[in-house]
Coordinates of C-alpha atoms (C1' of nucleotides) and ligand atoms in Angstrom, one line a residue:
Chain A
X1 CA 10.9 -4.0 31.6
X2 CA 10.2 -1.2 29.7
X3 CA 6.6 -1.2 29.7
X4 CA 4.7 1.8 29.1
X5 CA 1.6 2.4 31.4
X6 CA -0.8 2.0 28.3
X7 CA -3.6 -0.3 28.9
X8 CA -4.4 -2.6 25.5
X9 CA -8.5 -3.7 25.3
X10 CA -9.1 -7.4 25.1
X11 CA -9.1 -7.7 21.4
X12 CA -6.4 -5.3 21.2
X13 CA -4.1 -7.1 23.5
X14 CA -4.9 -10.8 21.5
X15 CA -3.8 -8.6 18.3
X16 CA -1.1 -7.8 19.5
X17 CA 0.3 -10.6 21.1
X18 CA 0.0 -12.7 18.1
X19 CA 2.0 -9.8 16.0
X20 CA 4.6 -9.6 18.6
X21 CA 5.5 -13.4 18.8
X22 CA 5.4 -13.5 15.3
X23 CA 9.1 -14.2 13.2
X24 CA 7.7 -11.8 10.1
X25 CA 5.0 -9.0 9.6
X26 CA 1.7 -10.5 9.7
X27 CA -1.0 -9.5 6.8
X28 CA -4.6 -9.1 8.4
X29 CA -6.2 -11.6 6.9
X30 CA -3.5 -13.8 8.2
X31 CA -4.2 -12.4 11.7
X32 CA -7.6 -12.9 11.3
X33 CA -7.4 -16.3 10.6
X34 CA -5.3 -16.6 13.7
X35 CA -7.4 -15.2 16.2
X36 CA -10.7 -17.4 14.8
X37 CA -10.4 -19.4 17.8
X38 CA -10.5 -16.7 20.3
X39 CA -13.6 -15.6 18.8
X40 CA -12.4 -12.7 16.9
X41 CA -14.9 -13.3 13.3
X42 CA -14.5 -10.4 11.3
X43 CA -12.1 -8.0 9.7
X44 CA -13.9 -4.8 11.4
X45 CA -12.6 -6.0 14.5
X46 CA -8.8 -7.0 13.3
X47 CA -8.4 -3.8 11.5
X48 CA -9.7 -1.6 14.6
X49 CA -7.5 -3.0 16.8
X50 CA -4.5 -2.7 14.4
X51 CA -5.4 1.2 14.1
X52 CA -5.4 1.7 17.7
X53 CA -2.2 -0.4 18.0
X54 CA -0.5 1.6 15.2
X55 CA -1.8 5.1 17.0
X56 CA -0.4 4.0 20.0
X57 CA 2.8 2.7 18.4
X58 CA 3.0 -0.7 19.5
X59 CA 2.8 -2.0 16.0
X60 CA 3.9 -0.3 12.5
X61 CA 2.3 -1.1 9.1
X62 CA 4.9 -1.8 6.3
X63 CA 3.5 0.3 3.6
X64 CA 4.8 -1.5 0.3
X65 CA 3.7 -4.9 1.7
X66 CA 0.3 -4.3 3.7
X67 CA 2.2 -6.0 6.7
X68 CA 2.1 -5.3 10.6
X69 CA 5.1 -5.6 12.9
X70 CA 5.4 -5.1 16.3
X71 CA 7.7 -2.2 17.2
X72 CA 10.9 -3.3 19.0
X73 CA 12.0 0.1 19.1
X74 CA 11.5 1.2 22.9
X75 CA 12.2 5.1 21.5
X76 CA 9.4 5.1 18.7
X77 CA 6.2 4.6 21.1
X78 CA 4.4 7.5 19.0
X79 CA 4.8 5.7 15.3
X80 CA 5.8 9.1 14.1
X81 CA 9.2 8.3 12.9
X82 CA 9.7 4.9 11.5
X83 CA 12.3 3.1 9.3
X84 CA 12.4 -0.3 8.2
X85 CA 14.8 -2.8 6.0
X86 CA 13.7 -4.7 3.8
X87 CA 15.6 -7.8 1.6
X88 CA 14.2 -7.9 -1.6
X89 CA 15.0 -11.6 -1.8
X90 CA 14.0 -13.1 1.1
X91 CA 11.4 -10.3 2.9
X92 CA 13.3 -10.2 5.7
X93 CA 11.9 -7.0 7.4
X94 CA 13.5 -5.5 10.3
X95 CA 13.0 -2.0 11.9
X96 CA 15.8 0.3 11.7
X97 CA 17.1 1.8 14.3
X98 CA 19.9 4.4 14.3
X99 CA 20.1 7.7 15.8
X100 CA 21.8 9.8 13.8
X101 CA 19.2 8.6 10.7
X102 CA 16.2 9.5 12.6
X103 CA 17.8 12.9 13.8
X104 CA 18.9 13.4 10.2
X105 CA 15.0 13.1 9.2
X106 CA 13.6 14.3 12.3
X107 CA 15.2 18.0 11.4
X108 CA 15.0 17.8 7.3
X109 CA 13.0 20.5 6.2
X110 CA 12.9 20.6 2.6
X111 CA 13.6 23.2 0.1
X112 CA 10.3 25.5 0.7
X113 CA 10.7 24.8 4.5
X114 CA 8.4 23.1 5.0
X115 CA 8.8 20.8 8.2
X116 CA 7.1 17.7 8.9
X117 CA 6.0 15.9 12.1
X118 CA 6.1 12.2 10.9
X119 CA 7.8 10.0 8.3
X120 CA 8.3 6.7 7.0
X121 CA 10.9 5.1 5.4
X122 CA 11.2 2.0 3.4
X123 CA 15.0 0.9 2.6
X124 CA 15.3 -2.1 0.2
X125 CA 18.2 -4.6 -0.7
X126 CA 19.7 -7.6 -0.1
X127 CA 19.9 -8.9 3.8
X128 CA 23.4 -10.3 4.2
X129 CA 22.2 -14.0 3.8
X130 CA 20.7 -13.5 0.4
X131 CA 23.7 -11.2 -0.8
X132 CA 25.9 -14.6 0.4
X133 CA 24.0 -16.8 -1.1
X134 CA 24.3 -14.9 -4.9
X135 CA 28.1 -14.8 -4.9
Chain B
X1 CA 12.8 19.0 -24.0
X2 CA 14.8 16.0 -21.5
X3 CA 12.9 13.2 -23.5
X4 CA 14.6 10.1 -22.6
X5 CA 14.9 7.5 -25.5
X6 CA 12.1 4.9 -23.9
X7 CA 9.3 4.0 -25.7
X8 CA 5.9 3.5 -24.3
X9 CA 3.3 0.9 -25.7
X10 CA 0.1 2.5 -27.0
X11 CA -2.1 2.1 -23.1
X12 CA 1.3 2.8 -21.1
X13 CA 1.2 6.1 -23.2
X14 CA -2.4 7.1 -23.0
X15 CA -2.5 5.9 -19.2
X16 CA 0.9 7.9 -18.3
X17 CA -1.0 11.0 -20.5
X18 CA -3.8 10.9 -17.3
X19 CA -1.2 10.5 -14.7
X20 CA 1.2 13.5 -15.8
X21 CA -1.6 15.8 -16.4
X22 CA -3.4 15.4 -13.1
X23 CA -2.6 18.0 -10.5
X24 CA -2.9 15.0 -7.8
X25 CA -2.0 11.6 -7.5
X26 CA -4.3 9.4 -9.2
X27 CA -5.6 6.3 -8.1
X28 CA -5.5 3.1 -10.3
X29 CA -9.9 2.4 -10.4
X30 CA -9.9 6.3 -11.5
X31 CA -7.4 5.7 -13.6
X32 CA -9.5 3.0 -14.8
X33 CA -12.6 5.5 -15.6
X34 CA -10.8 7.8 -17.1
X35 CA -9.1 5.6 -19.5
X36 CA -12.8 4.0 -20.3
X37 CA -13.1 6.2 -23.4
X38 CA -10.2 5.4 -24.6
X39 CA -11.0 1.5 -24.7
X40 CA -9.3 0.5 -21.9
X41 CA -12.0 -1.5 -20.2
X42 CA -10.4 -4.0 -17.4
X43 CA -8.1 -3.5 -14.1
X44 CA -5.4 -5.5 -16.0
X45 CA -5.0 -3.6 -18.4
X46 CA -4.6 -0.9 -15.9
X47 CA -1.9 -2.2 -13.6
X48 CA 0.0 -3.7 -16.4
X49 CA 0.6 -0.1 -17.6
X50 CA 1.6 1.3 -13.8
X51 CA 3.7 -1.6 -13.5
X52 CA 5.5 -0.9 -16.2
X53 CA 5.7 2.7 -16.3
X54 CA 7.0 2.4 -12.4
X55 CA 9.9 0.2 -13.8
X56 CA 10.7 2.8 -16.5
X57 CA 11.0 5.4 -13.5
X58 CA 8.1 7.4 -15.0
X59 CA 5.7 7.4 -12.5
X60 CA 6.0 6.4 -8.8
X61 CA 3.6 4.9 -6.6
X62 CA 2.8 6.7 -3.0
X63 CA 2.9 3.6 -0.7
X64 CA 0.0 4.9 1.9
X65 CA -2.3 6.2 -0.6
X66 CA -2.1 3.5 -3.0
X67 CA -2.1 6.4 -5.6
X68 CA 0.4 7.1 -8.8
X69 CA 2.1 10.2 -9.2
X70 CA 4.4 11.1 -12.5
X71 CA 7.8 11.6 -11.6
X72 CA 9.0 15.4 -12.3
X73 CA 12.2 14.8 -10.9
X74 CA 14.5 13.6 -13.9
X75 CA 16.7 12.2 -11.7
X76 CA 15.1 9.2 -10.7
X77 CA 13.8 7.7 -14.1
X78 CA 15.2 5.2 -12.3
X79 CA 12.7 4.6 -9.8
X80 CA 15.4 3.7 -7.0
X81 CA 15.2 6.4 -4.3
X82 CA 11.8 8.5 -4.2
X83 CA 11.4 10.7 -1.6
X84 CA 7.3 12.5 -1.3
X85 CA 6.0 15.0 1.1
X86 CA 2.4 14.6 2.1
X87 CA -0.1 17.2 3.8
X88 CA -2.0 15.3 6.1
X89 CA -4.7 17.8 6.1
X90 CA -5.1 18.7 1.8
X91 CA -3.3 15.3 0.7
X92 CA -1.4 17.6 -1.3
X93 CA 2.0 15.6 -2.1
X94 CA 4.8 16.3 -3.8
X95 CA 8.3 14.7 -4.8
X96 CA 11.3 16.0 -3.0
X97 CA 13.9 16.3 -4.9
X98 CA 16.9 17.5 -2.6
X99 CA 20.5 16.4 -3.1
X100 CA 21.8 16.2 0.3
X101 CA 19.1 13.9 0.9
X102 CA 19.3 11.6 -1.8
X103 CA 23.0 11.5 -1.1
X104 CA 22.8 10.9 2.5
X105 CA 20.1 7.9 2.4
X106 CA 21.7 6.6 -0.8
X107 CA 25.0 6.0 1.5
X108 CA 23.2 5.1 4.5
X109 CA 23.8 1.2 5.5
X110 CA 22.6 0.0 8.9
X111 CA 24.3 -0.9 11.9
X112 CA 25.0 -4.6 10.4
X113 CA 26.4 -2.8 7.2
X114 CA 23.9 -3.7 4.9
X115 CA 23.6 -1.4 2.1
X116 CA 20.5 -0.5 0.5
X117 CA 19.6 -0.1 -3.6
X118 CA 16.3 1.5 -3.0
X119 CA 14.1 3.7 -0.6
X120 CA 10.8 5.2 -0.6
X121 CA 10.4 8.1 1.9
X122 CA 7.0 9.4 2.6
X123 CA 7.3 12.7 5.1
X124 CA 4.3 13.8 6.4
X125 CA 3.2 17.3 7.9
X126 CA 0.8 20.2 7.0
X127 CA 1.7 22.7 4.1
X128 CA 2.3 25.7 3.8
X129 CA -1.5 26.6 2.9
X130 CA -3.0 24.3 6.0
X131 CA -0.7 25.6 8.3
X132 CA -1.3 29.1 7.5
X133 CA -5.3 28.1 8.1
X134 CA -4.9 26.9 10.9
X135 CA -2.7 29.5 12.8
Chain C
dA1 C1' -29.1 6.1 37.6
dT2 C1' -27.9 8.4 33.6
dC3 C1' -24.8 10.3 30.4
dG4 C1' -20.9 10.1 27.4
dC5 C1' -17.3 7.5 25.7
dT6 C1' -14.8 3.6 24.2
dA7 C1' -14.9 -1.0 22.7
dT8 C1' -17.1 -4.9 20.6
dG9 C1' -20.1 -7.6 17.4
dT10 C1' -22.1 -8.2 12.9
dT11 C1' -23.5 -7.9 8.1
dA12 C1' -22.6 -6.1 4.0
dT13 C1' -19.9 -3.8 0.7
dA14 C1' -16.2 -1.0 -1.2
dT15 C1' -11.5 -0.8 -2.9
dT16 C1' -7.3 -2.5 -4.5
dA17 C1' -4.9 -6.0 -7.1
dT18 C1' -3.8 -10.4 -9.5
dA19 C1' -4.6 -15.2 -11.8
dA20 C1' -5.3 -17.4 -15.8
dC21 C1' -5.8 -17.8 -20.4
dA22 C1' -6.6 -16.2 -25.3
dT23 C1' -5.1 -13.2 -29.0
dA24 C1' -2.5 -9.8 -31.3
dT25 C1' 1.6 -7.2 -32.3
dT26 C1' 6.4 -6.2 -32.6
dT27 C1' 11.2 -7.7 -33.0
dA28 C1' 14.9 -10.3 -34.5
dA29 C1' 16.9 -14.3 -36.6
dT30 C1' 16.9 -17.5 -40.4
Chain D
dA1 C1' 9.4 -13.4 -46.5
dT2 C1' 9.0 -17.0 -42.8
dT3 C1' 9.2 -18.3 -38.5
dA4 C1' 10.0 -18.0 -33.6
dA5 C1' 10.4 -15.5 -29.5
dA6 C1' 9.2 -11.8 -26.8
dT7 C1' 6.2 -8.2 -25.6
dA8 C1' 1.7 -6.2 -25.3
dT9 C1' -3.2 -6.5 -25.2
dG10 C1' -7.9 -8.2 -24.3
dT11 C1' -11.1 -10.6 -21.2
dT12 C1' -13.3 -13.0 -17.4
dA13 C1' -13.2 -14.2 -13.0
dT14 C1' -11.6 -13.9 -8.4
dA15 C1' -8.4 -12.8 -4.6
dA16 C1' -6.8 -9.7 -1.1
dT17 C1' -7.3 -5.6 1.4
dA18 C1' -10.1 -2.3 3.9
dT19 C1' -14.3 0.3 5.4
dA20 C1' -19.4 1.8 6.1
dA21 C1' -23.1 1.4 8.9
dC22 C1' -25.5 0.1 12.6
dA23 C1' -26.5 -2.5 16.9
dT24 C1' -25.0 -3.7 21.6
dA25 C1' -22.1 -3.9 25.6
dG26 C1' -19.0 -2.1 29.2
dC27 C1' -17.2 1.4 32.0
dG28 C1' -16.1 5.7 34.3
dA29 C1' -17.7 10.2 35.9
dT30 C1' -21.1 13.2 37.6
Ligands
ZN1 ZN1 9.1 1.3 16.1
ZN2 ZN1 17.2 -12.0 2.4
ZN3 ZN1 10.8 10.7 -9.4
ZN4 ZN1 -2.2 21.1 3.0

DNA sequence: ATCGCTATGTTATATTATAACATATTTAAT
DNA sequence: ATTAAATATGTTATAATATAACATAGCGAT
């Protein structure tokens, strides 16, 4: 396995798990909800733990949808460089992970030179099931 | 003057006014205050505008601010592929407007050959100005 | 044992955004 | 000109997302 030697906190760990067995990002309040039973009451203590996971870079927020995900990406452990798919039809959202794209924005510098230590990047369309089902 | 052919309703006008003329994003509750004066009194009224004016390509949203910026880049009135550099120390942000880059992530499709229609790419890093401070 | 740091618990509130419905204005067809 | 459809506006209420502020608990290092 490759598990980094990062130790999660109680809450942070029940956060997580519940994002990381989960089919599609999770919203907070939705998390929230879900972790009412293991005595987690208030959105204080859901949104601290998704910082921390986010810092960490176990999880990623989807911008454009106010979503968490849990990073499958074993090379993006420090959430500075993420890129996600997302079907326009169905939400489908799936991380993006390609090489040459995230070398290609690692080393962008644009036109005043300017160079920049993090980025996200939100592609949208249709997943292949959707495009399928239109034609 | 590149005046596109598009007209704007009477609050899409006065509320795209504010947005151009600010020297940062705007967000919309400021927006809101602004536009008081002007007898725009109510959050719908508000969003209906941005909505709308985002369609038309004339302003863009910046995802992790939840802030409205007017597009300068007469390019994209189509609202399809933004691109936004953001100093994580002055919150100065700006659209990139670069060819090769546009081109490149307008070709990209992922390993399972999906092909996108839109992107939003937010880079973020210190400018010129913060990095000079700090150093 | 005490200090400093991190995590947690709790209440209240701030911020962002939309639902739902009524009315008015513009556009296009008859 | 009359009507119908579509678009825009006005209004109230409420939903959804996120943080401030403060109190308490746990834990590791000196
Ligand atoms: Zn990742
Ligand atoms: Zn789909
Ligand atoms: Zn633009
Ligand atoms: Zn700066």
């Amino acid at each position: 396995m490759t598990q980094k030697f990062e130790f999660l906190s109680k809450n942070q760990q029940i956060i997580y798990d519940i994002i990381e067995n989960a089919k599609e990002p999770l919203k907070a309040y939705s998390i929230l909800y879900s972790v009412k039973k293991k005595g987690i009451k208030a959105p204080p203590q859901v949104y601290r733990a998704l910082d921390r996971l986010i810092k960490m870079g176990k999880i990623h927020k989807i911008e454009s949808k106010n979503a968490f995900i849990a990073c499958k990406n074993s090379n993006c452990t420090i959430s500075n460089a993420t890129a996600f798919s997302i079907c326009d039809s169905c939400e489908a959202i799936t991380e993006i992970s390609n090489l040459k794209l995230s070398k290609y924005l690692a080393n962008f510098q644009d036109d005043t030179g300017m160079r920049y230590n993090k980025y996200n990047l939100e592609f949208f369309g249709l997943c292949r099931k959707c495009k399928k089902n239109k034609s």
